[in-house]
mmCIF file of C-alpha atoms in Angstrom:
data_model
loop_
_atom_site.group_PDB
_atom_site.id
_atom_site.type_symbol
_atom_site.label_atom_id
_atom_site.label_comp_id
_atom_site.label_asym_id
_atom_site.label_seq_id
_atom_site.Cartn_x
_atom_site.Cartn_y
_atom_site.Cartn_z
ATOM 1 C CA MET A 279 0.109 -63.719 0.247
ATOM 2 C CA LEU A 280 -3.177 -62.301 -0.961
ATOM 3 C CA ALA A 281 -3.966 -60.984 2.544
ATOM 4 C CA SER A 282 -0.520 -59.426 2.728
ATOM 5 C CA SER A 283 -1.029 -57.767 -0.622
ATOM 6 C CA ARG A 284 -4.416 -56.417 0.504
ATOM 7 C CA ASN A 285 -2.859 -55.045 3.700
ATOM 8 C CA ASN A 286 -0.109 -53.341 1.711
ATOM 9 C CA THR A 287 -2.686 -51.924 -0.690
ATOM 10 C CA ARG A 288 -4.813 -50.736 2.233
ATOM 11 C CA ARG A 289 -1.757 -49.139 3.931
ATOM 12 C CA PHE A 290 -0.717 -47.600 0.640
ATOM 13 C CA SER A 291 -4.249 -46.278 0.149
ATOM 14 C CA GLN A 292 -4.352 -44.929 3.727
ATOM 15 C CA ASN A 293 -0.950 -43.325 3.258
ATOM 16 C CA LYS A 294 -2.115 -41.806 -0.037
ATOM 17 C CA ASP A 295 -5.323 -40.570 1.628
ATOM 18 C CA ALA A 296 -3.299 -39.032 4.467
ATOM 19 C CA GLU A 297 -0.855 -37.558 1.962
ATOM 20 C CA ASN A 298 -3.696 -36.114 -0.123
ATOM 21 C CA ALA A 299 -5.397 -34.730 2.994
ATOM 22 C CA GLU A 300 -2.107 -33.148 4.061
ATOM 23 C CA LYS A 301 -1.567 -31.661 0.585
ATOM 24 C CA SER A 302 -5.135 -30.383 0.550
ATOM 25 C CA ALA A 303 -4.663 -28.796 3.978
ATOM 26 C CA SER A 304 -1.361 -27.310 2.815
ATOM 27 C CA ARG A 305 -3.053 -25.900 -0.287
ATOM 28 C CA ARG A 306 -5.789 -24.373 1.880
ATOM 29 C CA VAL A 307 -3.163 -22.839 4.170
ATOM 30 C CA LEU A 308 -1.149 -21.680 1.173
ATOM 31 C CA ARG A 309 -4.254 -20.239 -0.470
ATOM 32 C CA GLY A 310 -5.075 -18.510 2.807
ATOM 33 C CA GLU A 311 -1.523 -17.171 3.006
ATOM 34 C CA GLN A 312 -1.698 -16.120 -0.650
ATOM 35 C CA ARG A 313 -4.998 -14.351 -0.018
ATOM 36 C CA GLU A 314 -3.481 -12.611 2.991
ATOM 37 C CA THR A 315 -0.398 -11.661 0.984
ATOM 38 C CA LEU A 316 -2.608 -10.342 -1.789
ATOM 39 C CA ARG A 317 -4.638 -8.342 0.729
ATOM 40 C CA THR A 318 -1.426 -6.948 2.176
ATOM 41 C CA LEU A 319 -0.105 -6.060 -1.259
ATOM 42 C CA ARG A 320 -3.354 -4.385 -2.185
ATOM 43 C CA SER A 321 -3.403 -2.360 1.011
ATOM 44 C CA SER A 322 0.292 -1.526 0.772
ATOM 45 C CA ALA A 323 0.062 0.616 -2.331
ATOM 46 C CA THR A 324 3.368 1.191 -4.052
ATOM 47 C CA SER A 325 2.386 4.715 -4.953
ATOM 48 C CA ALA A 326 2.787 7.209 -2.112
ATOM 49 C CA SER A 327 -0.306 9.073 -3.218
ATOM 50 C CA LEU A 328 -2.434 5.924 -3.009
ATOM 51 C CA THR A 329 -1.014 5.153 0.420
ATOM 52 C CA MET A 330 -1.715 8.661 1.618
ATOM 53 C CA ARG A 331 -5.266 8.656 0.247
ATOM 54 C CA ARG A 332 -6.202 5.515 2.103
ATOM 55 C CA MET A 333 -5.188 6.790 5.527
ATOM 56 C CA SER A 334 -8.111 9.055 6.384
ATOM 57 C CA ALA A 335 -10.558 11.633 5.099
ATOM 58 C CA THR A 336 -8.634 14.331 6.983
ATOM 59 C CA LEU A 337 -5.398 13.316 5.310
ATOM 60 C CA ASP A 338 -7.223 13.225 1.958
ATOM 61 C CA LEU A 339 -8.255 16.829 2.496
ATOM 62 C CA ALA A 340 -4.745 17.909 3.535
ATOM 63 C CA ILE A 341 -3.289 16.254 0.425
ATOM 64 C CA GLU A 342 -5.883 17.911 -1.800
ATOM 65 C CA LEU A 343 -5.143 21.328 -0.310
ATOM 66 C CA ILE A 344 -1.338 20.921 -0.392
ATOM 67 C CA SER A 345 -1.570 19.833 -4.040
ATOM 68 C CA ARG A 346 -2.995 23.204 -5.057
ATOM 69 C CA PRO A 347 -0.386 25.929 -5.706
ATOM 70 C CA SER A 348 -2.382 28.546 -3.798
ATOM 71 C CA VAL A 349 0.260 31.257 -3.682
ATOM 72 C CA THR A 350 -1.103 34.610 -2.465
ATOM 73 C CA PRO A 351 -3.484 35.953 -3.695
ATOM 74 C CA ALA A 352 -4.475 32.987 -5.907
ATOM 75 C CA ASP A 353 -6.619 30.543 -3.970
ATOM 76 C CA GLU A 354 -6.639 27.811 -6.674
ATOM 77 C CA GLY A 355 -10.036 26.602 -5.484
ATOM 78 C CA CYS A 356 -9.030 25.788 -1.901
ATOM 79 C CA GLN A 357 -11.898 27.741 -0.373
ATOM 80 C CA ALA A 358 -14.435 26.216 -2.757
ATOM 81 C CA LEU A 359 -13.143 22.788 -1.725
ATOM 82 C CA MET A 360 -13.476 23.654 1.957
ATOM 83 C CA MET A 361 -16.985 25.069 1.477
ATOM 84 C CA ASP A 362 -17.990 21.944 -0.445
ATOM 85 C CA ARG A 363 -16.691 19.670 2.320
ATOM 86 C CA LEU A 364 -18.287 21.742 5.073
ATOM 87 C CA GLY A 365 -21.571 21.986 3.148
ATOM 88 C CA LYS A 366 -21.703 18.171 2.926
ATOM 89 C CA MET A 367 -21.394 18.061 6.727
ATOM 90 C CA GLY A 368 -24.385 20.357 7.208
ATOM 91 C CA PHE A 369 -22.666 23.744 7.424
ATOM 92 C CA ASN A 370 -24.138 26.847 5.820
ATOM 93 C CA ASN A 371 -21.399 28.752 4.008
ATOM 94 C CA GLU A 372 -21.329 32.488 3.450
ATOM 95 C CA PRO A 373 -18.668 33.702 0.994
ATOM 96 C CA MET A 374 -17.174 37.109 1.817
ATOM 97 C CA ARG A 375 -14.945 39.411 -0.192
ATOM 98 C CA PHE A 376 -12.480 41.866 1.355
ATOM 99 C CA GLU A 377 -11.018 44.017 -1.403
ATOM 100 C CA ASP A 378 -9.241 41.455 -3.654
ATOM 101 C CA ASP A 379 -9.345 38.624 -1.141
ATOM 102 C CA ASP A 380 -12.067 36.015 -0.902
ATOM 103 C CA ASN A 381 -12.953 34.331 2.341
ATOM 104 C CA PHE A 382 -15.948 32.575 3.826
ATOM 105 C CA TRP A 383 -17.818 31.976 7.016
ATOM 106 C CA SER A 384 -19.439 28.632 7.816
ATOM 107 C CA ARG A 385 -21.953 27.895 10.490
ATOM 108 C CA ARG A 386 -23.683 24.700 11.515
ATOM 109 C CA GLY A 387 -26.982 25.205 13.256
ATOM 110 C CA SER A 388 -28.358 28.495 14.509
ATOM 111 C CA ALA A 389 -27.878 28.381 18.275
ATOM 112 C CA GLY A 390 -24.815 29.262 20.324
ATOM 113 C CA PRO A 391 -22.189 28.842 21.375
ATOM 114 C CA VAL A 392 -20.285 29.775 18.248
ATOM 115 C CA PHE A 393 -16.852 28.324 17.584
ATOM 116 C CA CYS A 394 -14.825 30.250 15.047
ATOM 117 C CA PHE A 395 -11.697 28.940 13.401
ATOM 118 C CA ALA A 396 -9.734 31.513 11.447
ATOM 119 C CA GLY A 397 -7.292 30.290 8.873
ATOM 120 C CA HIS A 398 -6.234 30.858 5.304
ATOM 121 C CA THR A 399 -5.730 28.703 2.275
ATOM 122 C CA ASP A 400 -3.104 30.711 0.450
ATOM 123 C CA VAL A 401 0.631 30.629 1.105
ATOM 124 C CA VAL A 402 3.676 32.782 0.502
ATOM 125 C CA PRO A 403 5.770 31.924 -2.577
ATOM 126 C CA SER A 404 7.734 28.700 -2.093
ATOM 127 C CA GLY A 405 11.130 30.203 -2.951
ATOM 128 C CA PRO A 406 13.940 28.386 -4.791
ATOM 129 C CA ALA A 407 13.006 24.784 -5.667
ATOM 130 C CA ASP A 408 16.544 23.566 -4.921
ATOM 131 C CA GLU A 409 16.031 24.449 -1.254
ATOM 132 C CA TRP A 410 13.213 21.914 -0.953
ATOM 133 C CA ASN A 411 13.558 18.164 -0.327
ATOM 134 C CA SER A 412 10.490 17.614 -2.525
ATOM 135 C CA GLU A 413 8.251 19.659 -4.782
ATOM 136 C CA PRO A 414 6.370 22.175 -2.592
ATOM 137 C CA PHE A 415 2.936 21.331 -4.024
ATOM 138 C CA THR A 416 3.463 17.576 -4.362
ATOM 139 C CA PRO A 417 2.556 16.001 -1.020
ATOM 140 C CA GLU A 418 4.384 12.859 0.032
ATOM 141 C CA ILE A 419 4.766 10.775 3.146
ATOM 142 C CA ARG A 420 8.290 10.200 4.401
ATOM 143 C CA ASP A 421 9.002 8.412 7.669
ATOM 144 C CA GLY A 422 5.288 8.445 8.490
ATOM 145 C CA LEU A 423 4.960 12.238 8.145
ATOM 146 C CA LEU A 424 3.204 14.267 5.478
ATOM 147 C CA TYR A 425 5.458 16.724 3.664
#
């Protein structure tokens, strides 16, 4: 009877050890899943602006520019922002004024060829707000597109 009791105790102990090992493995898996879920939640920001900002430096710049109500002739600092960004990338910026309009020229290096991109940072008035699906100077991503 004593041997039988020892065998039962040993089996019980082995079962408990196996059970504990299984629970421990489950906790590790669960913790891993929880960590992954937490990572996913952190990277899936609930705020559209946070989501947009994480996508890329180019998108960051587009959002920053769209957020500025730069209605002609007010630039709202768009050109200063562009010159700052270009300056950080090694461009030399030359501000230019044409009557009441400010512009700039940026050049990286001193040798040719020269690539020139002409654009502007001001826009025409946005018109009636009720004709927009969102605020004109509040960027948002809908269906994977920036509006």
